[in-house]
PDB file of C-alpha atoms and ligand atoms in Angstrom:
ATOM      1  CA  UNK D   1     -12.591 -11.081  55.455  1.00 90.00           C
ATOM      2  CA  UNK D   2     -10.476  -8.268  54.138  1.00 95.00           C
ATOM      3  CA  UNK D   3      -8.679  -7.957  51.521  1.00 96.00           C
ATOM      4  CA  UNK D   4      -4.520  -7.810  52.264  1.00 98.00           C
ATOM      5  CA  UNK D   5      -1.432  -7.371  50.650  1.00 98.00           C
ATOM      6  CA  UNK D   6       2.041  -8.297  52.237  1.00 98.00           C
ATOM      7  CA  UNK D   7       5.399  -6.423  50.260  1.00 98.00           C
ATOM      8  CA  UNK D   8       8.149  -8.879  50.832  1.00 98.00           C
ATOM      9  CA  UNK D   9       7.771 -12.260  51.844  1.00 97.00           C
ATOM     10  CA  UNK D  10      11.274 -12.531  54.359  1.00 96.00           C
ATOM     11  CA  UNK D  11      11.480 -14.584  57.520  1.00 95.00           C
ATOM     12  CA  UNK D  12       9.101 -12.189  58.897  1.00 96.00           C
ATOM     13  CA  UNK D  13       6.831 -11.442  55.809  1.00 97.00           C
ATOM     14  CA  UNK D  14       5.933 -14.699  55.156  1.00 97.00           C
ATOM     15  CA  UNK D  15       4.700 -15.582  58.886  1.00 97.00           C
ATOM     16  CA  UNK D  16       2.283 -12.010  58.394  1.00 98.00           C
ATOM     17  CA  UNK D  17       1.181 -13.363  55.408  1.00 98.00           C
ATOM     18  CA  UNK D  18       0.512 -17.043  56.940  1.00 96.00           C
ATOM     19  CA  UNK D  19      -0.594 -15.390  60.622  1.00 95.00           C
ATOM     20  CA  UNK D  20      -3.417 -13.086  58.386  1.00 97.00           C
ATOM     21  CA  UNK D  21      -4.584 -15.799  56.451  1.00 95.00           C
ATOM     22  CA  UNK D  22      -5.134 -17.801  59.863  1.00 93.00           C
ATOM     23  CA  UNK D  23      -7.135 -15.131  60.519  1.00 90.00           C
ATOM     24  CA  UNK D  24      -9.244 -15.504  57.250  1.00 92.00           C
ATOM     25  CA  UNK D  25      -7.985 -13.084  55.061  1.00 95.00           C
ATOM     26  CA  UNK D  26      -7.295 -12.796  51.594  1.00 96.00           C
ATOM     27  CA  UNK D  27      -3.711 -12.492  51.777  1.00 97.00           C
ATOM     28  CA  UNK D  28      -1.590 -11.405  48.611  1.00 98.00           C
ATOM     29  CA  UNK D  29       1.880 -11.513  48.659  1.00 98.00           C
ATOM     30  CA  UNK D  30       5.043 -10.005  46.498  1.00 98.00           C
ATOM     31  CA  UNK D  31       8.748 -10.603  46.304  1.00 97.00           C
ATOM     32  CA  UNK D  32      11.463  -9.292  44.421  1.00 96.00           C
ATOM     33  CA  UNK D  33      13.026 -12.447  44.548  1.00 96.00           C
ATOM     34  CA  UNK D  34      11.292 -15.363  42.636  1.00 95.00           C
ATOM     35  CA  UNK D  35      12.752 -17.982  44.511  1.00 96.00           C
ATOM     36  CA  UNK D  36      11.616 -16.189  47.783  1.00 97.00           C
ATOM     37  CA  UNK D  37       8.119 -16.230  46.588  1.00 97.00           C
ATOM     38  CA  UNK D  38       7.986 -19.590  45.333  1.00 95.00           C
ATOM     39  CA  UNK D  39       8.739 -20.987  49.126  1.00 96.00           C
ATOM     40  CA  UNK D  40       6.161 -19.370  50.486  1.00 96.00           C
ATOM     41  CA  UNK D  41       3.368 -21.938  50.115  1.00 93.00           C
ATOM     42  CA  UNK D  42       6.070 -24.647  51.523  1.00 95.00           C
ATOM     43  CA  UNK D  43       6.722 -22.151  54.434  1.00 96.00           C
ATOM     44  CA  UNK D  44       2.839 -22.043  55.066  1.00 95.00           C
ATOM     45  CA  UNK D  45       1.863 -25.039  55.056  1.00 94.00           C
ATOM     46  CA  UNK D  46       4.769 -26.516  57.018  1.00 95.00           C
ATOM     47  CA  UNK D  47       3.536 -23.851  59.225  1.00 94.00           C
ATOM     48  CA  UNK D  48       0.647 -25.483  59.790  1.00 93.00           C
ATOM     49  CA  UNK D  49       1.633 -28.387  60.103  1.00 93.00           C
ATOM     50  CA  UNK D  50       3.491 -27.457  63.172  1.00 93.00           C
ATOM     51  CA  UNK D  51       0.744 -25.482  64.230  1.00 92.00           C
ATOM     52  CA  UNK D  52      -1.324 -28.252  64.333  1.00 90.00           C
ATOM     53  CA  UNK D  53       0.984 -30.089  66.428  1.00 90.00           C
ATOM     54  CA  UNK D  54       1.114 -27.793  69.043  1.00 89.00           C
ATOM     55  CA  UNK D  55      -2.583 -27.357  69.256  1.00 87.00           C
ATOM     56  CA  UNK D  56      -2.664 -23.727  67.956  1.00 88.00           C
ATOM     57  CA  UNK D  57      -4.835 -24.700  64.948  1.00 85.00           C
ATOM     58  CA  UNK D  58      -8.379 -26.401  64.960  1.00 78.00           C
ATOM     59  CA  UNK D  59      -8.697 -27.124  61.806  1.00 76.00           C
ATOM     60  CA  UNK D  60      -6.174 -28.321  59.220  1.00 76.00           C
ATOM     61  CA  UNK D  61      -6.575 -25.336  56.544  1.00 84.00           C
ATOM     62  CA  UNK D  62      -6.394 -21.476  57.684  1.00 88.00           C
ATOM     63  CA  UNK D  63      -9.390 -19.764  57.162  1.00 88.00           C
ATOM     64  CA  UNK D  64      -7.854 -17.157  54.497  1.00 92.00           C
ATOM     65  CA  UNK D  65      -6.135 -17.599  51.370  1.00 93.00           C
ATOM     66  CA  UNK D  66      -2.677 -16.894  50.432  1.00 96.00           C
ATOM     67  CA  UNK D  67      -2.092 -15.417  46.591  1.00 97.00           C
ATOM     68  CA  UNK D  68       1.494 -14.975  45.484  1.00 97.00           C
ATOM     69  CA  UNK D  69       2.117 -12.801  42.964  1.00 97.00           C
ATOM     70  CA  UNK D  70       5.487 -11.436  40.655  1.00 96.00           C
ATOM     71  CA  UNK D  71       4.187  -8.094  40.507  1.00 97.00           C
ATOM     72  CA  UNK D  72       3.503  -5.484  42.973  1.00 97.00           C
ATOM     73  CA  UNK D  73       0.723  -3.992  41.277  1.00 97.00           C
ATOM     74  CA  UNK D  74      -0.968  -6.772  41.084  1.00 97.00           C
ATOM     75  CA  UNK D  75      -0.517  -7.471  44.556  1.00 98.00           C
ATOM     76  CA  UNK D  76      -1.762  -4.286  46.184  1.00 97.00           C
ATOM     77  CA  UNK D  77      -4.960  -3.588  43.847  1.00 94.00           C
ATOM     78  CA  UNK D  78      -7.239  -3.367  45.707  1.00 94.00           C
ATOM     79  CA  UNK D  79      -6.183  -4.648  48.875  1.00 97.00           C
ATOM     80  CA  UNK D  80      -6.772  -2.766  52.586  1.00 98.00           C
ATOM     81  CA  UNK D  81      -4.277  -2.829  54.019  1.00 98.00           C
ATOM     82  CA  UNK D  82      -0.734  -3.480  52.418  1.00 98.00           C
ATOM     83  CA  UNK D  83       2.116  -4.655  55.337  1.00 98.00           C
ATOM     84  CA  UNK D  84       5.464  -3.791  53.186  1.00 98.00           C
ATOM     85  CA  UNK D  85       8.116  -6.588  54.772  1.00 97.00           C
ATOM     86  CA  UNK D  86      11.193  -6.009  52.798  1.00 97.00           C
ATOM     87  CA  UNK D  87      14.501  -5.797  54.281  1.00 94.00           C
ATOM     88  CA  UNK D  88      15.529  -2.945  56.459  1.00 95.00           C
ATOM     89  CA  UNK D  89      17.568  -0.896  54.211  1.00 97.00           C
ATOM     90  CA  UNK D  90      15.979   3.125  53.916  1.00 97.00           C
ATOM     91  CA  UNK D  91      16.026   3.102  49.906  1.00 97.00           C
ATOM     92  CA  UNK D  92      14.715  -0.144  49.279  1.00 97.00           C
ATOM     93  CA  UNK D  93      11.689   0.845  51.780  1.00 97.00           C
ATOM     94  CA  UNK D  94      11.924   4.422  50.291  1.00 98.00           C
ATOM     95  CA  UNK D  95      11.380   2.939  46.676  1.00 97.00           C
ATOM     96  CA  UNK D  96       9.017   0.505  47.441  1.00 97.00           C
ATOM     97  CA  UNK D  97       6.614   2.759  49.926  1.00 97.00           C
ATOM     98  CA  UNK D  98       6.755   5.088  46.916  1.00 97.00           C
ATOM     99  CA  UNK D  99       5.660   2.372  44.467  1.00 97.00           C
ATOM    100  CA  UNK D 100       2.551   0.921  46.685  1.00 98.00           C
ATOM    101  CA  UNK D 101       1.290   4.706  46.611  1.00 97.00           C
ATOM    102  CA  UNK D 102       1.202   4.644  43.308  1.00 96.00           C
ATOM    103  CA  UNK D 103      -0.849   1.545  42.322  1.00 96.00           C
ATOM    104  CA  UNK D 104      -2.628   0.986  45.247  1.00 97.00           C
ATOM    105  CA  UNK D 105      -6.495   1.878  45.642  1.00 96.00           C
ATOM    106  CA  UNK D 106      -7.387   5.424  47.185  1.00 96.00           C
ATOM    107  CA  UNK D 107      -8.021   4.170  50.599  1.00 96.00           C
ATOM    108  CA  UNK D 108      -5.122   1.650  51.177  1.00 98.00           C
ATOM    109  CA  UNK D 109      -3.308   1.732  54.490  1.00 98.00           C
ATOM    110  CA  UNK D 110       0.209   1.395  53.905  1.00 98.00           C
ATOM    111  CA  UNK D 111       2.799   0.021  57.052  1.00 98.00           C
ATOM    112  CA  UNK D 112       5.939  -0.696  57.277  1.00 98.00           C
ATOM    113  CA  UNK D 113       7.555  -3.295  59.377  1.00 96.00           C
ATOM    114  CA  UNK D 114      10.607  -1.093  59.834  1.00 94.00           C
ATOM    115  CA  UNK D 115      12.042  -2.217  63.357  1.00 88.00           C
ATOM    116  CA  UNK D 116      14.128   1.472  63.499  1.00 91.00           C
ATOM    117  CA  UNK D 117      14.285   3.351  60.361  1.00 95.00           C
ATOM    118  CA  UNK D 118      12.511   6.705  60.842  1.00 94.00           C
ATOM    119  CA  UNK D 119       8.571   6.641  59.338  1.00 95.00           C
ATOM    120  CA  UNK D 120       8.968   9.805  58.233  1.00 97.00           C
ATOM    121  CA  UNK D 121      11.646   9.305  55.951  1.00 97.00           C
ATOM    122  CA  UNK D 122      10.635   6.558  54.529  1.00 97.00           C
ATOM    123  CA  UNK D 123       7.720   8.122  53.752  1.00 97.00           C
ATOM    124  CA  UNK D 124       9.125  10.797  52.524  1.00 96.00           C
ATOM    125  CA  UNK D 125       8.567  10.549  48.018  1.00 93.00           C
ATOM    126  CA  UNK D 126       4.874   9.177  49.024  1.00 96.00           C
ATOM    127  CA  UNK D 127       1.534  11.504  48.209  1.00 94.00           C
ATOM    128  CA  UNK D 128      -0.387   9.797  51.280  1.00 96.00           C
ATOM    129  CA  UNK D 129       1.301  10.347  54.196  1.00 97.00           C
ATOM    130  CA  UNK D 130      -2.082   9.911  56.033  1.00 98.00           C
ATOM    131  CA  UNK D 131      -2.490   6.811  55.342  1.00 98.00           C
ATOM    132  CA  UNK D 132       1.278   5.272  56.188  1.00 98.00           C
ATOM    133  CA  UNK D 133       2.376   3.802  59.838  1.00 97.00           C
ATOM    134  CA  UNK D 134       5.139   1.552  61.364  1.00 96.00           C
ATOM    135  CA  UNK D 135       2.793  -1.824  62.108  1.00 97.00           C
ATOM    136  CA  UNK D 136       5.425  -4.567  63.551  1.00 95.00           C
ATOM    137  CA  UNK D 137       4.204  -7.722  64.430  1.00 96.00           C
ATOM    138  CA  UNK D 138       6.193  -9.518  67.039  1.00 94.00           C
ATOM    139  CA  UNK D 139       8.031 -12.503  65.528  1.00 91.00           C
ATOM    140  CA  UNK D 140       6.738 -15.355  65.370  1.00 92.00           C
ATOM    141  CA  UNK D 141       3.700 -13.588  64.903  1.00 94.00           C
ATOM    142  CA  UNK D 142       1.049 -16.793  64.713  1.00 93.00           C
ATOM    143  CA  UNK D 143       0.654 -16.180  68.334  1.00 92.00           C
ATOM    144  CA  UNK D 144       1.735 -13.366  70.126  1.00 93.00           C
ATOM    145  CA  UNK D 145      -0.948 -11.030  70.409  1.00 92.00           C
ATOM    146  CA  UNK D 146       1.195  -7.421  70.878  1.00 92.00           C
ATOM    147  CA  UNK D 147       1.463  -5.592  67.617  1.00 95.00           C
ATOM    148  CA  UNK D 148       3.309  -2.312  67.898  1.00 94.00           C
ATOM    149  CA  UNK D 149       2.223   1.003  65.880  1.00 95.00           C
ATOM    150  CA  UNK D 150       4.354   3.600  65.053  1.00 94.00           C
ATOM    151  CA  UNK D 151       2.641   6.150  63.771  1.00 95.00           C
ATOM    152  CA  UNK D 152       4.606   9.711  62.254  1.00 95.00           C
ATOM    153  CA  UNK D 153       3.796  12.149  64.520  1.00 93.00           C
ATOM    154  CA  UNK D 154       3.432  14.560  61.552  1.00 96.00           C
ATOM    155  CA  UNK D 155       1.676  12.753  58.916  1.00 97.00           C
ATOM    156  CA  UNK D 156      -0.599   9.245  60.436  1.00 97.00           C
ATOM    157  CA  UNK D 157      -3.964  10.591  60.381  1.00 97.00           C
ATOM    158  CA  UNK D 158      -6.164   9.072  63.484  1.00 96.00           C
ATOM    159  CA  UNK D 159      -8.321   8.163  60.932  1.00 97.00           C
ATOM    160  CA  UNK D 160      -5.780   5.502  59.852  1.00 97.00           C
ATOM    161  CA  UNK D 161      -4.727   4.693  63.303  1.00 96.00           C
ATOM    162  CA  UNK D 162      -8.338   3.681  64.428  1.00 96.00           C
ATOM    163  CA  UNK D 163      -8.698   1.709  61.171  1.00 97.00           C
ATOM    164  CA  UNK D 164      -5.543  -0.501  62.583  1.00 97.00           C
ATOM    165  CA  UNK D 165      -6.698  -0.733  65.651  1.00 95.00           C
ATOM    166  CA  UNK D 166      -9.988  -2.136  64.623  1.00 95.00           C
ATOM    167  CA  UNK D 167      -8.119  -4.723  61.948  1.00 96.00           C
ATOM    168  CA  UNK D 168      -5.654  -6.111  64.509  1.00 95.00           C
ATOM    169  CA  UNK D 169      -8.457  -6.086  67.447  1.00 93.00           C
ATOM    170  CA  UNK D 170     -11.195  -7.893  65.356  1.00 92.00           C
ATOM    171  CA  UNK D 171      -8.054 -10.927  64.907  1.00 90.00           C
ATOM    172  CA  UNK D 172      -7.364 -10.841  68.715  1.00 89.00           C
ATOM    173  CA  UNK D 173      -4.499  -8.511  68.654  1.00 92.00           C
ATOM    174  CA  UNK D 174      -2.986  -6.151  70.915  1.00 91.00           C
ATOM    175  CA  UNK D 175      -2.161  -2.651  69.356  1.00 92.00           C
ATOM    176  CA  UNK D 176       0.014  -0.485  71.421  1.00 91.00           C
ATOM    177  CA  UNK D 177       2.477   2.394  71.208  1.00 90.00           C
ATOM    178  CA  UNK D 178       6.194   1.818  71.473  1.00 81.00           C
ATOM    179  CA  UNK D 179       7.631   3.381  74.501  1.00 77.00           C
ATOM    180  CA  UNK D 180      10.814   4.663  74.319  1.00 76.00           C
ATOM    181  CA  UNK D 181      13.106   4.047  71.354  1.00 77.00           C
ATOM    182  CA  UNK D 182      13.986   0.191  71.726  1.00 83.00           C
ATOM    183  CA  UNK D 183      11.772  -2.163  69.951  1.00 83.00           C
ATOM    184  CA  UNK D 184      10.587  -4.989  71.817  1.00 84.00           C
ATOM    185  CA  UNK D 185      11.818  -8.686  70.743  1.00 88.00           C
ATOM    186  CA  UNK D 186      10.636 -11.360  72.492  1.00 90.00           C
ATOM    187  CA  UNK D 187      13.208 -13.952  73.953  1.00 92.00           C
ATOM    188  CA  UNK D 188      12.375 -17.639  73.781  1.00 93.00           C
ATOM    189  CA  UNK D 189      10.575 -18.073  76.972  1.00 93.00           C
ATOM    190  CA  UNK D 190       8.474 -15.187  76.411  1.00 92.00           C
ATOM    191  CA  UNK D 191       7.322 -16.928  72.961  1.00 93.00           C
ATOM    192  CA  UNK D 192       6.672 -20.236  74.876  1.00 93.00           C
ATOM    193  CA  UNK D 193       4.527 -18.115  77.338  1.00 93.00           C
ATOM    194  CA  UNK D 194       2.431 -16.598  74.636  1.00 92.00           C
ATOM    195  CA  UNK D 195       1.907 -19.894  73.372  1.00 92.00           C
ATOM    196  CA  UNK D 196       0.518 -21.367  75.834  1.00 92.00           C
ATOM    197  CA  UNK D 197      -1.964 -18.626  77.008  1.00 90.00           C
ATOM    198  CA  UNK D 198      -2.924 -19.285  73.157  1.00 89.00           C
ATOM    199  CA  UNK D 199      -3.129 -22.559  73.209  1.00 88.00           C
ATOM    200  CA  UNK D 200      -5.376 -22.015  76.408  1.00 88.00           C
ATOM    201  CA  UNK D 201      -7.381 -19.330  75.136  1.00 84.00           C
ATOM    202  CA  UNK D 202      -8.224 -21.500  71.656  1.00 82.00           C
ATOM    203  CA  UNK D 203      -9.610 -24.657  73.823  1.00 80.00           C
ATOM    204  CA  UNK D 204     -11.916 -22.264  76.115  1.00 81.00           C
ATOM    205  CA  UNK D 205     -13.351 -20.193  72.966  1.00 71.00           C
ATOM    206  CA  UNK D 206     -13.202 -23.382  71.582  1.00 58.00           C
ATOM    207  CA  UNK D 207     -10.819 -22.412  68.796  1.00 52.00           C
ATOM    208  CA  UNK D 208     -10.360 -18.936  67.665  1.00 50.00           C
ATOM    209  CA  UNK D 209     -10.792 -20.053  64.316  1.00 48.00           C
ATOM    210  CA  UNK D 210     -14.211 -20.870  65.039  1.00 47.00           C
ATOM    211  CA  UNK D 211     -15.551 -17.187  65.184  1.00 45.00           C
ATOM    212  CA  UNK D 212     -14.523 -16.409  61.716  1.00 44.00           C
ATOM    213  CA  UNK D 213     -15.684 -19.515  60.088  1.00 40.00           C
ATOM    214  CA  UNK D 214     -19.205 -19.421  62.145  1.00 36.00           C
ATOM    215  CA  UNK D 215     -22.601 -17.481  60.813  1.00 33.00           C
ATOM    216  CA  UNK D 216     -24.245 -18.504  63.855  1.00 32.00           C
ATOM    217  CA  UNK D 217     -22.741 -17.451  67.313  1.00 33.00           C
ATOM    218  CA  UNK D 218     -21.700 -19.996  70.382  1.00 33.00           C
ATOM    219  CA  UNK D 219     -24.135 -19.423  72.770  1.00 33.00           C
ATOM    220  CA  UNK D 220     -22.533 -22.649  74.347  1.00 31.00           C
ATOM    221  CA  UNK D 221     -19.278 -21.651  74.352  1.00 33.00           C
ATOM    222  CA  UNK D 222     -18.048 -19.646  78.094  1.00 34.00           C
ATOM    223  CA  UNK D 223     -15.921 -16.512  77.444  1.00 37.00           C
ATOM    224  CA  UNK D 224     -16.751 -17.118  73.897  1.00 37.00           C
ATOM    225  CA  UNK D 225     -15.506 -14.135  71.706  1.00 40.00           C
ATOM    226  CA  UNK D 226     -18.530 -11.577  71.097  1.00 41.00           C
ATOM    227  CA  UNK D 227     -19.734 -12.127  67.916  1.00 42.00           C
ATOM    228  CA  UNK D 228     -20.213  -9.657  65.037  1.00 44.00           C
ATOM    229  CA  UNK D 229     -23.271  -7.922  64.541  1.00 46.00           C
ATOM    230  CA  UNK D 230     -25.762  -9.677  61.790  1.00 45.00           C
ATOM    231  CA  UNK D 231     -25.506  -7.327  59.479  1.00 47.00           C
ATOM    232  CA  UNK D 232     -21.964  -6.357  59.255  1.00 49.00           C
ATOM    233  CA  UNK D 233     -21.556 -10.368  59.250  1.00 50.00           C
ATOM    234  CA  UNK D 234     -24.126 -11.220  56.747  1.00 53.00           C
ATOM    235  CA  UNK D 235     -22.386  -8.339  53.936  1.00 54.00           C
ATOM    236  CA  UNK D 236     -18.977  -9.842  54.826  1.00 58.00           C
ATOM    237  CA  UNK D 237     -20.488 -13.433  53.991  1.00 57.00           C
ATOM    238  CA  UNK D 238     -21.525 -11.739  50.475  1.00 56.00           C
ATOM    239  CA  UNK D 239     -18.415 -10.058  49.775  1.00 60.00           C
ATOM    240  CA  UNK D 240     -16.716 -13.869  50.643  1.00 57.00           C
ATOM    241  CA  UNK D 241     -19.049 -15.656  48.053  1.00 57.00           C
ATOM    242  CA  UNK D 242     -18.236 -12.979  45.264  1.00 61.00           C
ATOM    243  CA  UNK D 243     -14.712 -12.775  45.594  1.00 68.00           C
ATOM    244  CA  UNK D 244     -14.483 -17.077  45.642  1.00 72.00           C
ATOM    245  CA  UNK D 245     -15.406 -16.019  41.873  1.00 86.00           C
ATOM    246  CA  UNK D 246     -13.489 -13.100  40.645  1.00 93.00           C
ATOM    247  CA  UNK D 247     -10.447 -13.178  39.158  1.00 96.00           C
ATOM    248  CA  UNK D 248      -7.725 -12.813  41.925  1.00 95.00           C
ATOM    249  CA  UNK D 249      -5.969 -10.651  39.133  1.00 95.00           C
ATOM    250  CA  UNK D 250      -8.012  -8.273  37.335  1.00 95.00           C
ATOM    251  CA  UNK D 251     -10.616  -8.697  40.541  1.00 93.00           C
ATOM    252  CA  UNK D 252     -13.227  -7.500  37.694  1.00 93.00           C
ATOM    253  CA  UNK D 253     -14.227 -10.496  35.834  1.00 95.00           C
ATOM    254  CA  UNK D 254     -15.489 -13.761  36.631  1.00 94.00           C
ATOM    255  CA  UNK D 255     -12.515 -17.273  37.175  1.00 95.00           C
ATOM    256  CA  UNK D 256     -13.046 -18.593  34.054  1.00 95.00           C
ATOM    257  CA  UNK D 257      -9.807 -20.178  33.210  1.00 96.00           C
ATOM    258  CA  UNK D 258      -8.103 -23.368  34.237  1.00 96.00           C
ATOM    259  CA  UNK D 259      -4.188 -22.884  34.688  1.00 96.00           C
ATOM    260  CA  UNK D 260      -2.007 -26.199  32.885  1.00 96.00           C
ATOM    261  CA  UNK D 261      -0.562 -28.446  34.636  1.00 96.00           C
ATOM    262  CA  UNK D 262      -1.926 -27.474  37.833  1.00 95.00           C
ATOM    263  CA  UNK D 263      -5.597 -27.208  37.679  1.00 96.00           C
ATOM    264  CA  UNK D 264      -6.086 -24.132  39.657  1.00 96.00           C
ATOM    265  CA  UNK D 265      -8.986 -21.933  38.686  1.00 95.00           C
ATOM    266  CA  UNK D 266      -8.305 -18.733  40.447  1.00 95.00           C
ATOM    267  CA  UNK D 267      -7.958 -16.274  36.771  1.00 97.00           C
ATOM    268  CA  UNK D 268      -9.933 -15.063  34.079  1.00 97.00           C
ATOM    269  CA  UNK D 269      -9.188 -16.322  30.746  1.00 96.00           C
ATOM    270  CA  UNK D 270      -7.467 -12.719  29.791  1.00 97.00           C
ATOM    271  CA  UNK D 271      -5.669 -12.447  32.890  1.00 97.00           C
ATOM    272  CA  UNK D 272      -4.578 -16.436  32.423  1.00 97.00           C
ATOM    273  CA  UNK D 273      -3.119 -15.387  29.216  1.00 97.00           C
ATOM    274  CA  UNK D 274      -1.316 -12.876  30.387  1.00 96.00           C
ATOM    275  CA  UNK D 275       0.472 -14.581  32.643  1.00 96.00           C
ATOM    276  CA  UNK D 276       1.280 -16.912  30.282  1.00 96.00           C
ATOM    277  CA  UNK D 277       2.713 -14.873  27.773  1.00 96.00           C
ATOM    278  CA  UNK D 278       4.833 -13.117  30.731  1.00 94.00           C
ATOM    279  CA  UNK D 279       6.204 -16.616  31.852  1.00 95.00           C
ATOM    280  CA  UNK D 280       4.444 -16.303  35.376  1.00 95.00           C
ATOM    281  CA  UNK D 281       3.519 -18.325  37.519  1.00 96.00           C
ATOM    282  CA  UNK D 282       0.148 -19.820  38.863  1.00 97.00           C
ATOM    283  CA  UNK D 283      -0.921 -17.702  41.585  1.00 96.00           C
ATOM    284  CA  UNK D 284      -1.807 -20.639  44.471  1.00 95.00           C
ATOM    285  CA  UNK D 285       1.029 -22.896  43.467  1.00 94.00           C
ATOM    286  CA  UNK D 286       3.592 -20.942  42.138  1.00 94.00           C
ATOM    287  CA  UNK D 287       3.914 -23.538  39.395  1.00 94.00           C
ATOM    288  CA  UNK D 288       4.861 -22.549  35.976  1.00 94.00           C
ATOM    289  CA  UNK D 289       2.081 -22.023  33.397  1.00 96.00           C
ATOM    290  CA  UNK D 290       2.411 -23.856  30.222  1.00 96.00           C
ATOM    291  CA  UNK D 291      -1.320 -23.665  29.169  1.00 96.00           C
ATOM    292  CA  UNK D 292      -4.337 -21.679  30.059  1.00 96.00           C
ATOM    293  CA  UNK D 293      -7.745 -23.176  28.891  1.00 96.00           C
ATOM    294  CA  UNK D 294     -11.735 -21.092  29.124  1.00 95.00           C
ATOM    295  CA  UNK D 295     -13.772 -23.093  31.415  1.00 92.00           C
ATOM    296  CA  UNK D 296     -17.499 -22.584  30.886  1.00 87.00           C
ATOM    297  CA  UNK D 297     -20.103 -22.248  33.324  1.00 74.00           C
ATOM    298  CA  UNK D 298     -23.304 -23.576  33.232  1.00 70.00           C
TER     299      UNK D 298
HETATM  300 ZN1   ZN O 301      -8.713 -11.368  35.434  1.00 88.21          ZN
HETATM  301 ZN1   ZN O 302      -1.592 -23.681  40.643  1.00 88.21          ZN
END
């Protein structure tokens, strides 16, 4: 599991968001617009609900979580790889880009899902070039493998680039370079034919969920997906089980506070207060918060 953040949960935000928790990631998302960020657990989950119906999903939750959160810097701390998703407008991806670099951790990835505007420009006011890329996921995203990079020819670093690569190839993704100028959009029967070789590729691995969620690998399974060495798998098990108990906030201390009226223990008690005091919302629901109460733990 890695740690994610998604800038601007859109039409095509919030299905990167929902598509990387599938994948079992901690996904943490950020809009401008409250109302925008409020829908997104609706979106998700009647998301999977369709999913479900057309046999894409296995089992009925994803694998990952989704966080929603009113501020950006709460969003990207911390996080991996941040997928900024806001509309396509040159200063509002200028300003953003600019305000990810400078609250996100030292080693962030930062992409934009800029269909056209130039990389280089909108990375323009950032310190870490190096670490910045055009990522676009092809809408609808859930399943259609192809993922096109667009790296600045002056600033990606290959570092970065393989980092990508790796990410989008260990969730069964296809990373390639855009040839030419013209993005690629998928028409309808396209879609339907990417669906279906997922659909088909999920019953022979027998689900692609199944090689996140499983310790032990499918030595019945035929064409089953390789599965990850024991050791790298056994540390990412670890990492899961401590960060089920930190604070999806501050990320430093332990959950330790139950959010009124609903029940979600996902805070500290300081970091419950605070958004309290700011009028925020609960960071799994998106319900207001009109109390915040210390749990204890035996
Ligand atoms: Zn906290
Ligand atoms: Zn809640």
């Amino acid at each position: 599991m890695v740690r994610v953040a998604v800038i601007g949960v859109g039409t095509l935000g919030v299905k990167i968001a929902g598509s990387l928790a599938y994948g079992g990631h901690e996904v943490r998302v950020q809009d401008q617009n409250t109302i925008t960020l409020n829908k997104v657990s609706v979106i998700i989950n009647e998301d999977k609900r369709i999913l479900k119906e057309d046999g894409l999903i296995t089992n009925t939750n994803f694998l990952g979580e989704v966080y929603c959160f009113s501020k950006l810097e709460d969003a990207v701390r911390e996080a991996e790889f941040i997928f900024e998703c806001v509309t396509e407008d040159i200063v509002a991806k200028q300003n953003i880009f600019k305000h990810i670099s400078m609250c996100c951790s030292d080693n962030a990835i930062i992409a934009t899902s800029s269909m056209r505007l130039s990389i280089d420009q909108i990375i323009e006011n950032v310190n870490c070039k190096d670490r910045c890329l055009g990522v676009r996921f092809l809408y609808p995203v859930y399943f259609v493998p192809e993922v096109e990079l667009l790296p600045s020819r002056t600033y990606t670093s290959l570092q970065t680039l393989e980092r990508v690569r790796q990410f989008l190839e260990k969730m069964g993704r296809i990373a390639f370079f855009r040839s030419g100028n013209e993005p690629i959009v998928l028409n309808d029967q396209q879609r339907e034919a990417r669906k279906a070789a997922f659909v088909r590729q999920i019953y022979e691995n027998k689900g692609v969920n199944h090689r996140f969620a499983q310790t032990i690998p499918d030595l019945g399974a035929i064409n089953s997906v390789k599965p990850e060495n024991d050791g790298e798998n056994s540390v990412d098990q670890q990492s899961l089980i401590v960060r089920e108990k930190e604070c999806v906030i501050c990320m430093d201390h332990q959950r330790d506070c139950v959010l009124h009226p609903c029940h979600h223990l996902c805070v500290c008690i300081q970091c419950g207060r605070l958004l309290l005091k700011r009028s925020d919302s609960c960071p799994i629901c998106r319900r207001t918060i009109n109390n915040a109460f210390r749990v204890y733990h035996s």
